[in-house]
Coordinates of C-alpha atoms in Angstrom, one line a residue:
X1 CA 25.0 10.3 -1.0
X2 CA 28.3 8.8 -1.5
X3 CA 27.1 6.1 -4.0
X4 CA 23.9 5.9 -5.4
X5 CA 21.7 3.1 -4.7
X6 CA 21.8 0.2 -7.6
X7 CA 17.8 -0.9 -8.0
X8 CA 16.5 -4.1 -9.6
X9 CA 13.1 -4.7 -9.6
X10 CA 11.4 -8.3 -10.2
X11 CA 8.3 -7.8 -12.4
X12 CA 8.8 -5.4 -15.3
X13 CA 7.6 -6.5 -18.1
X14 CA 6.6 -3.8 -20.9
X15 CA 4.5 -6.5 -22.9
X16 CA 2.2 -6.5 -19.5
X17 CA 3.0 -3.5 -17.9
X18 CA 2.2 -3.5 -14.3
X19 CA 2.9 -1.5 -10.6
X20 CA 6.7 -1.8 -11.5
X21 CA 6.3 0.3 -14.8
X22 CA 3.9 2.2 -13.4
X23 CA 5.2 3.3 -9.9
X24 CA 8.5 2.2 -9.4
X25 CA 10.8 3.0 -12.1
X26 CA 8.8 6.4 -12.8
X27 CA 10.2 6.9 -9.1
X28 CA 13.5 5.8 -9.5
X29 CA 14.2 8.1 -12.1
X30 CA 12.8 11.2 -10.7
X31 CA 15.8 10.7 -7.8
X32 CA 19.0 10.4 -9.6
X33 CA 20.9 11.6 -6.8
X34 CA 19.8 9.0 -4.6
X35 CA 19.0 5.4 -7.0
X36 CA 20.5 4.1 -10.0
X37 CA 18.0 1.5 -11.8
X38 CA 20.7 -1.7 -12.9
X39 CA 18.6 -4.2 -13.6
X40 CA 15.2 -6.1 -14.2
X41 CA 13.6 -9.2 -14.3
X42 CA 10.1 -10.7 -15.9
X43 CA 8.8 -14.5 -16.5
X44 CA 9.8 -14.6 -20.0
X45 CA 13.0 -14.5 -21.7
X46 CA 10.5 -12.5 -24.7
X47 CA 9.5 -9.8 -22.0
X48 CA 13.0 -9.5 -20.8
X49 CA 14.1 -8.6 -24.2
X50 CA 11.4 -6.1 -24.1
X51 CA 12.6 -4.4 -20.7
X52 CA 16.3 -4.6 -21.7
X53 CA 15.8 -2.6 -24.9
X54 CA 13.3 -0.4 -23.0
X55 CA 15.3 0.7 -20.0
X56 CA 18.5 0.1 -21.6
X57 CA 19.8 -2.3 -18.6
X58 CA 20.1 -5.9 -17.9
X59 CA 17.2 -8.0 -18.0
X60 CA 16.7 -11.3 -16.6
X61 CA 13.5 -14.0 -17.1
X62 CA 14.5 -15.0 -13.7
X63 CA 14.8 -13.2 -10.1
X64 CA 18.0 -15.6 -9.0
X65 CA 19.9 -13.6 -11.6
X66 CA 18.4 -10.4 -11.0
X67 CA 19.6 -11.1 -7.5
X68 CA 23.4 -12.2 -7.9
X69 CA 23.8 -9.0 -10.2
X70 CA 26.5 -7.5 -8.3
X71 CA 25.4 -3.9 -9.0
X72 CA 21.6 -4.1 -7.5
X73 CA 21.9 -3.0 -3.6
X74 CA 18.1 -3.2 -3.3
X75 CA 15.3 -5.9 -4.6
X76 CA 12.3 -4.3 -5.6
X77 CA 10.0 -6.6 -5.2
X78 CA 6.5 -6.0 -7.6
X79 CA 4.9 -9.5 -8.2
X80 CA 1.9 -11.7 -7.9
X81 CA 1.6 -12.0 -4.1
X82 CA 1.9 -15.6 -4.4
X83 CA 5.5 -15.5 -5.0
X84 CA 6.4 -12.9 -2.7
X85 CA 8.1 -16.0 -0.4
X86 CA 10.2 -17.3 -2.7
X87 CA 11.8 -14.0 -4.6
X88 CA 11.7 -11.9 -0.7
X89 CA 13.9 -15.0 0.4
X90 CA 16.2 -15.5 -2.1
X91 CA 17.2 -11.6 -2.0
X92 CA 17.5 -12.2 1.8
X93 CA 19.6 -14.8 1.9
X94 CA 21.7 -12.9 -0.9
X95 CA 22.3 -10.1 1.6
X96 CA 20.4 -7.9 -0.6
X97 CA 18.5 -4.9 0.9
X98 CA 14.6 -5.5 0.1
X99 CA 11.4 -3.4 -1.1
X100 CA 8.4 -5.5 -1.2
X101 CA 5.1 -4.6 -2.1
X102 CA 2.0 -5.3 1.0
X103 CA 0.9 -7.8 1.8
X104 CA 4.6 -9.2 2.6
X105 CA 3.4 -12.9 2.7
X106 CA 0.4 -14.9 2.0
X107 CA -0.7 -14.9 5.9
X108 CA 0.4 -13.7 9.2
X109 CA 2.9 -17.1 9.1
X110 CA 4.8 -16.6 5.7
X111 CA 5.0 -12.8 6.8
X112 CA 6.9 -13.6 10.2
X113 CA 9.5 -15.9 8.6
X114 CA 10.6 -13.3 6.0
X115 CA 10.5 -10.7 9.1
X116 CA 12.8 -13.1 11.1
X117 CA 14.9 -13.9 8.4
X118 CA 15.1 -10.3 7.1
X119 CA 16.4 -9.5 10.9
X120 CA 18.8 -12.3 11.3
X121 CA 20.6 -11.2 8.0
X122 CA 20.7 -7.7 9.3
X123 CA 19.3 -6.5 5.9
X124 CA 17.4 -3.3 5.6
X125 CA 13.9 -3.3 4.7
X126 CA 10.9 -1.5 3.1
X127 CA 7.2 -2.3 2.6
X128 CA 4.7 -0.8 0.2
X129 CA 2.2 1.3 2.4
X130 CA 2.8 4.2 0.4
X131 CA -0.7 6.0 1.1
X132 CA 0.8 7.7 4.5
X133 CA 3.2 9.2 2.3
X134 CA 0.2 11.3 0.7
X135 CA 0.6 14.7 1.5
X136 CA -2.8 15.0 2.0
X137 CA -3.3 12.3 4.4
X138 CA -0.2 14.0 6.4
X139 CA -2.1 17.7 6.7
X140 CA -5.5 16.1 7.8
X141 CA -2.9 14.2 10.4
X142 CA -1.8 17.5 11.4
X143 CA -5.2 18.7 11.3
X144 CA -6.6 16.7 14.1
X145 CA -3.4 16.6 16.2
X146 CA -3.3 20.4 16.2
X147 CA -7.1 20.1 17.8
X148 CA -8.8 21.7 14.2
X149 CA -11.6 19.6 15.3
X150 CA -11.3 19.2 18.6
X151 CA -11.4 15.8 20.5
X152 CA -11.9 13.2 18.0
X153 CA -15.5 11.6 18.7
X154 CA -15.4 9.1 15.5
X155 CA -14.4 8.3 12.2
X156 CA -16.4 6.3 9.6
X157 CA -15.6 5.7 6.0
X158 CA -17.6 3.9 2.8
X159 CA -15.2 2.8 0.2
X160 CA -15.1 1.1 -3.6
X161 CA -12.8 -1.9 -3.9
X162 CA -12.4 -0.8 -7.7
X163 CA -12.2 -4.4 -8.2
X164 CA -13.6 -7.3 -6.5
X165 CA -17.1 -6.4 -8.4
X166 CA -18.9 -8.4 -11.5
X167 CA -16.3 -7.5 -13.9
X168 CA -12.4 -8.0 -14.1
X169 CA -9.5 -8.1 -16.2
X170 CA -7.8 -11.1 -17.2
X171 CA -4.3 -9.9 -15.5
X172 CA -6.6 -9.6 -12.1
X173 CA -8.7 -12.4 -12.4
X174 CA -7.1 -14.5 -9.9
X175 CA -7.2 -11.5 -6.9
X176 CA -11.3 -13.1 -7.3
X177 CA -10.2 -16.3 -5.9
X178 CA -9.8 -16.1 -2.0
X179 CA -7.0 -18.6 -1.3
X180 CA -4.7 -16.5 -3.5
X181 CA -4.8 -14.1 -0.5
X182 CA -5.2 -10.6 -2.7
X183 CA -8.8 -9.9 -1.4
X184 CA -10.5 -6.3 -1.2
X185 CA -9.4 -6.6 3.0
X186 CA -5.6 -7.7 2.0
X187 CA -5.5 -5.0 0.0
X188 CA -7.9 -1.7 -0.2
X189 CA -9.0 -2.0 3.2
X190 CA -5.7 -2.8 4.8
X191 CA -4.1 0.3 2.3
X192 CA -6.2 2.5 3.9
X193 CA -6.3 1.1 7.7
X194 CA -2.5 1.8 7.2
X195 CA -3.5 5.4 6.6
X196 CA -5.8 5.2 9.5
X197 CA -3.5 3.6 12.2
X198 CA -0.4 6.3 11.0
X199 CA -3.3 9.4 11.4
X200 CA -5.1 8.5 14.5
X201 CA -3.2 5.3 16.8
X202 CA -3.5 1.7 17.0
X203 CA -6.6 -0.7 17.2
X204 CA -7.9 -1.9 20.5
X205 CA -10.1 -4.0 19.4
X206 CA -12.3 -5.2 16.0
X207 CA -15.7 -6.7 14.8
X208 CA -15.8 -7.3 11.2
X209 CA -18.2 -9.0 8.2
X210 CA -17.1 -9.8 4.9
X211 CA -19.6 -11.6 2.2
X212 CA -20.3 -12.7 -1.3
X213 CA -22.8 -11.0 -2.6
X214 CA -22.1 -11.3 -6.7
X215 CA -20.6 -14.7 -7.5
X216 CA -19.9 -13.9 -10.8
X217 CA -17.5 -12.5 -12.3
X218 CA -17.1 -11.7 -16.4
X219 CA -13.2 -11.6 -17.7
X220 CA -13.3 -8.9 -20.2
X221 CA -11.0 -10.2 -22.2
X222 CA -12.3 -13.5 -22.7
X223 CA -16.2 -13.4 -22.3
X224 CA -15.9 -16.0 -19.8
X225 CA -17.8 -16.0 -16.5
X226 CA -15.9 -17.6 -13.3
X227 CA -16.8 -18.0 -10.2
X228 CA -16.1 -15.8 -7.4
X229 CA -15.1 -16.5 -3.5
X230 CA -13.2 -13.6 -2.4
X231 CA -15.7 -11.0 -0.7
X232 CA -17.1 -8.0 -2.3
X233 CA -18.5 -6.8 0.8
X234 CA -16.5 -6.1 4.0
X235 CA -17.5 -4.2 6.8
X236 CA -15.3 -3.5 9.9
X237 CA -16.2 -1.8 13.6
X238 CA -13.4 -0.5 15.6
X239 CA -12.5 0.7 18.7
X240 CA -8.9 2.8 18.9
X241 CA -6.5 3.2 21.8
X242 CA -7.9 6.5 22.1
X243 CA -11.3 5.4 22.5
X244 CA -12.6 6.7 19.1
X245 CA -15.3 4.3 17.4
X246 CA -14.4 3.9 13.3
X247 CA -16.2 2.2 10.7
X248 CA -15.3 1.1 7.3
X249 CA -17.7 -0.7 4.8
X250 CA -15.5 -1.2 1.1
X251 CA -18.0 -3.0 -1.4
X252 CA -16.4 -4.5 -4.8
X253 CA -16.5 -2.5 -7.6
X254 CA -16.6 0.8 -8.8
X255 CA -19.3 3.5 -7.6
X256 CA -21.1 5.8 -10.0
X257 CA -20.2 8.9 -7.7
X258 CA -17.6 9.0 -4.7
X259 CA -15.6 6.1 -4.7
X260 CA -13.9 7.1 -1.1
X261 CA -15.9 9.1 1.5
X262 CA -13.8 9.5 4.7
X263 CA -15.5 11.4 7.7
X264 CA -14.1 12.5 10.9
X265 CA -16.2 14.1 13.2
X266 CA -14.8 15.9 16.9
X267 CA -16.0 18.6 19.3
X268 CA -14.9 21.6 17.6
X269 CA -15.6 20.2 13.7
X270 CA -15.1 18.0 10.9
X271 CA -13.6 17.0 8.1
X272 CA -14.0 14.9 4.9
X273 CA -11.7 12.7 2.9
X274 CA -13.0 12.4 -0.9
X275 CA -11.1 10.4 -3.8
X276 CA -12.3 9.2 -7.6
X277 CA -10.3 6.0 -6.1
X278 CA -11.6 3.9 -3.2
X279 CA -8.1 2.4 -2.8
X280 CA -6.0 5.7 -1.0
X281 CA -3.2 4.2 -1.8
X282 CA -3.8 4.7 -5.3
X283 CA -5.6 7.9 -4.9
X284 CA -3.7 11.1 -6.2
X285 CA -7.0 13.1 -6.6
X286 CA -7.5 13.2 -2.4
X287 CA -9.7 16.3 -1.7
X288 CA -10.0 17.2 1.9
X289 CA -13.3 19.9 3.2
X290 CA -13.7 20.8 6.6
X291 CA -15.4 23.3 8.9
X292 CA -14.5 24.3 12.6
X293 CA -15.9 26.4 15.2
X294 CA -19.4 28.8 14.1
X295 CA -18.8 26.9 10.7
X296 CA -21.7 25.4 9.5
X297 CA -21.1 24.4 6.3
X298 CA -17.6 22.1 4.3
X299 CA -15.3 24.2 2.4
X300 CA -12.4 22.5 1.0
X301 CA -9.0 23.5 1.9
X302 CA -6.4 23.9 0.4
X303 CA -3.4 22.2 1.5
X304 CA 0.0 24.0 2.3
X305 CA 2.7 24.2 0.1
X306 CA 4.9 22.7 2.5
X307 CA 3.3 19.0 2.1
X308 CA 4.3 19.2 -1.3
X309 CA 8.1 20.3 -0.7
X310 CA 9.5 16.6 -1.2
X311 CA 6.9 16.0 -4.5
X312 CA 8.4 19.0 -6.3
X313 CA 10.7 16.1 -8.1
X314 CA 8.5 13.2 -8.6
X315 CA 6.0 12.4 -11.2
X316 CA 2.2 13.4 -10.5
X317 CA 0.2 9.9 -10.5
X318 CA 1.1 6.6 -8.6
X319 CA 4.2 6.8 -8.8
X320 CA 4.2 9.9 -6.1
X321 CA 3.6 8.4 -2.8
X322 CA 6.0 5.6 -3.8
X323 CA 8.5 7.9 -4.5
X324 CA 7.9 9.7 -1.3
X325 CA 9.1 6.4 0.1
X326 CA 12.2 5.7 -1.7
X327 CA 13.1 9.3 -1.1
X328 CA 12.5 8.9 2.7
X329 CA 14.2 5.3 2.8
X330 CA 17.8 6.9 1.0
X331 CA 17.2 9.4 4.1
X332 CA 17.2 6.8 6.3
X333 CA 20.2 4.9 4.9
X334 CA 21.9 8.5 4.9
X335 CA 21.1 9.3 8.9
X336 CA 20.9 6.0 10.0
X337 CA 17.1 6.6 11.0
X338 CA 14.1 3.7 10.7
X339 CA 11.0 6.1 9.3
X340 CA 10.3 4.1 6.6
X341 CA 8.1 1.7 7.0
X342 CA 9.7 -2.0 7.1
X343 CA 9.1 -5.6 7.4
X344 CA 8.6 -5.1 11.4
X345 CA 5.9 -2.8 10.1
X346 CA 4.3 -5.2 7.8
X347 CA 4.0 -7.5 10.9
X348 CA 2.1 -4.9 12.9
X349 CA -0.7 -5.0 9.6
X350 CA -0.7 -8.7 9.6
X351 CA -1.6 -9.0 12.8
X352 CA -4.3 -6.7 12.6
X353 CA -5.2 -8.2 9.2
X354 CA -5.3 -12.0 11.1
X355 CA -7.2 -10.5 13.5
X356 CA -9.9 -8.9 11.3
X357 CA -10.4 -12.3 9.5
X358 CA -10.8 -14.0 12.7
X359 CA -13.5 -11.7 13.9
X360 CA -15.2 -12.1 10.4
X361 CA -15.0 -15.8 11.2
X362 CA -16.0 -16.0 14.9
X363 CA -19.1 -13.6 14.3
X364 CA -17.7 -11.9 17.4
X365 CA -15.3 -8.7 18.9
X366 CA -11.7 -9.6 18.9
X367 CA -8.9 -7.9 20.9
X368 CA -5.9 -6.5 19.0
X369 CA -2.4 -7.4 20.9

């Protein structure tokens, strides 16, 4: 590229390290040909002297001035969902190119108006559904649209929330309170419908549950016990475009075996997902097994070199998959393509999202538009 891409991300703090230190500058700095980090921002003017003498750029306790840095092309956006709105908006209005992490907005509504005004400023856009960008995920894609298992009859999956259970962390304390919108359905289960929808088509229609079944939750940290209302059980019944049946069941918590079991069963075969991680988005242990034909028993296979070609240069860990998407979004800014998924993307999982919660709430199948 010409000129590199100047990065700023909003929410890196090394005194609380969290997805931006993980995933994103890790990424970054694995493509110098293509991004430049220029600045940061955290909540504290003490964090911000942290990040400044850490990554050696400016560092701001606020996202306006994050923002009006003339050098950062693109807002990385890696905050408390809650403030998605506000921070998404202000780099939108600033002309600023945006990456922000799912969900885009707390509900379907918030979501739209940063889509609308995203598109009226004519400002490029990326959301965080890095877990297609696997390169796992993309061979079992290939696998069943190459027929290794024949007509897909069904797909079912049990998953672990990792949190959500009887136990959190004080940083993730408040994902346990419903209203705040960072559920295990906002987030694990939509993660991994993402995967779902980009392997085998769109949703023609849902029934779902979701329940409470610990109300208690200790805080590590602190000792204290609060109260939980976000569900630790959801459970989801699909029918696809294609006509294949899926069903998901995420519970809260971690498992003490598989965390992610992910079956798909056709005609000709099968094959099996497995991660330590119920969250796939997370997951960069995926194991895949299959068997075809006169086989009768799972083998796992092993996955081409050629799905690895683009992660020669990024990290192993997290900050893979994400990587895979800033190294796919400097393509698109370079051909002038859209295969990245955007804002208009993150609309398409809203609605399916809205429409899920609906059918937990009606008791009842709902059609997906």
């Amino acid at each position: 590229m010409e000129k590199k891409i100047g990065v700023g991300i909003v929410g890196a703090s090394p005194l609380n390290p969290g997805w931006g230190i993980a995933a994103h500058i890790p990424a970054i700095q694995a493509l110098p040909t293509y991004y430049e980090l220029k600045a940061v921002s955290t909540s504290r003017i003490e964090s911000a002297k942290a990040a400044e003498k850490e990554f050696g750029v400016p560092a701001y306790d606020n996202h306006i001035d994050l923002i009006n840095n003339q050098d950062v092309d693109l807002v990385v956006v890696a905050i408390k969902l809650p403030n998605h709105y506000e921070v998404v908006s202000a780099a939108i209005n600033a002309g600023k190119m945006v990456y922000c992490e799912w969900p885009l907005g707390k509900g379907l509504e918030q979501s739209l108006e940063l889509a609308r005004q995203a598109k009226l400023a004519n400002v490029r856009t990326v959301i965080g559904v890095q877990a297609r960008f696997n390169p796992v995920i993309k061979y079992v894609r290939d696998l069943i649209r190459d027929g290794y298992i024949g007509k897909l009859l069904g797909t079912s999956l049990v998953g672990s929330g990792m949190a959500w259970g009887d136990v959190t962390n004080l940083s993730n304390a408040y994902t346990l309170d419903n209203s705040n919108g960072v559920n295990m359905l906002s987030i694990p289960v939509m993660h991994t419908l993402d995967a779902l929808t980009y392997m085998l088509g769109d949703f023609k229609d849902v029934s779902a549950e979701s329940a409470v079944r610990q109300s208690k939750a200790l805080v590590k940290e602190t000792g204290e016990t609060i109260t939980k209302t976000a569900p630790d059980q959801v459970a989801i019944l699909g029918t696809l475009e294609s006509g294949t049946i899926m069903t998901a069941h995420y519970q809260g918590g971690v498992a003490r075996g598989e965390n992610l079991r992910w079956t798909f069963r056709g005609s000709e075969g099968e094959l099996v997902l497995n991660a330590g991680s119920g969250q796939v988005q997370l997951a960069d242990n995926l194991k895949v097994y299959g068997a075809t034909g006169e086989e009768t028993e799972l083998q796992e296979l092993s996955i081409p070199e050629k799905y690895y070609a683009s992660s020669s240069q990024l990290p192993e860990g997290v900050a893979n998959n994400v990587g895979q998407m800033y190294l796919q979004f400097a393509k698109d800014l370079q051909d002038d393509t859209h295969l990245t998924p955007d804002f208009e993307h993150a609309i398409q999982n809203h609605e399916l999202l809205d429409v899920i919660e609906k059918a937990t709430i009606a008791g009842e199948k709902q059609t997906v538009k």
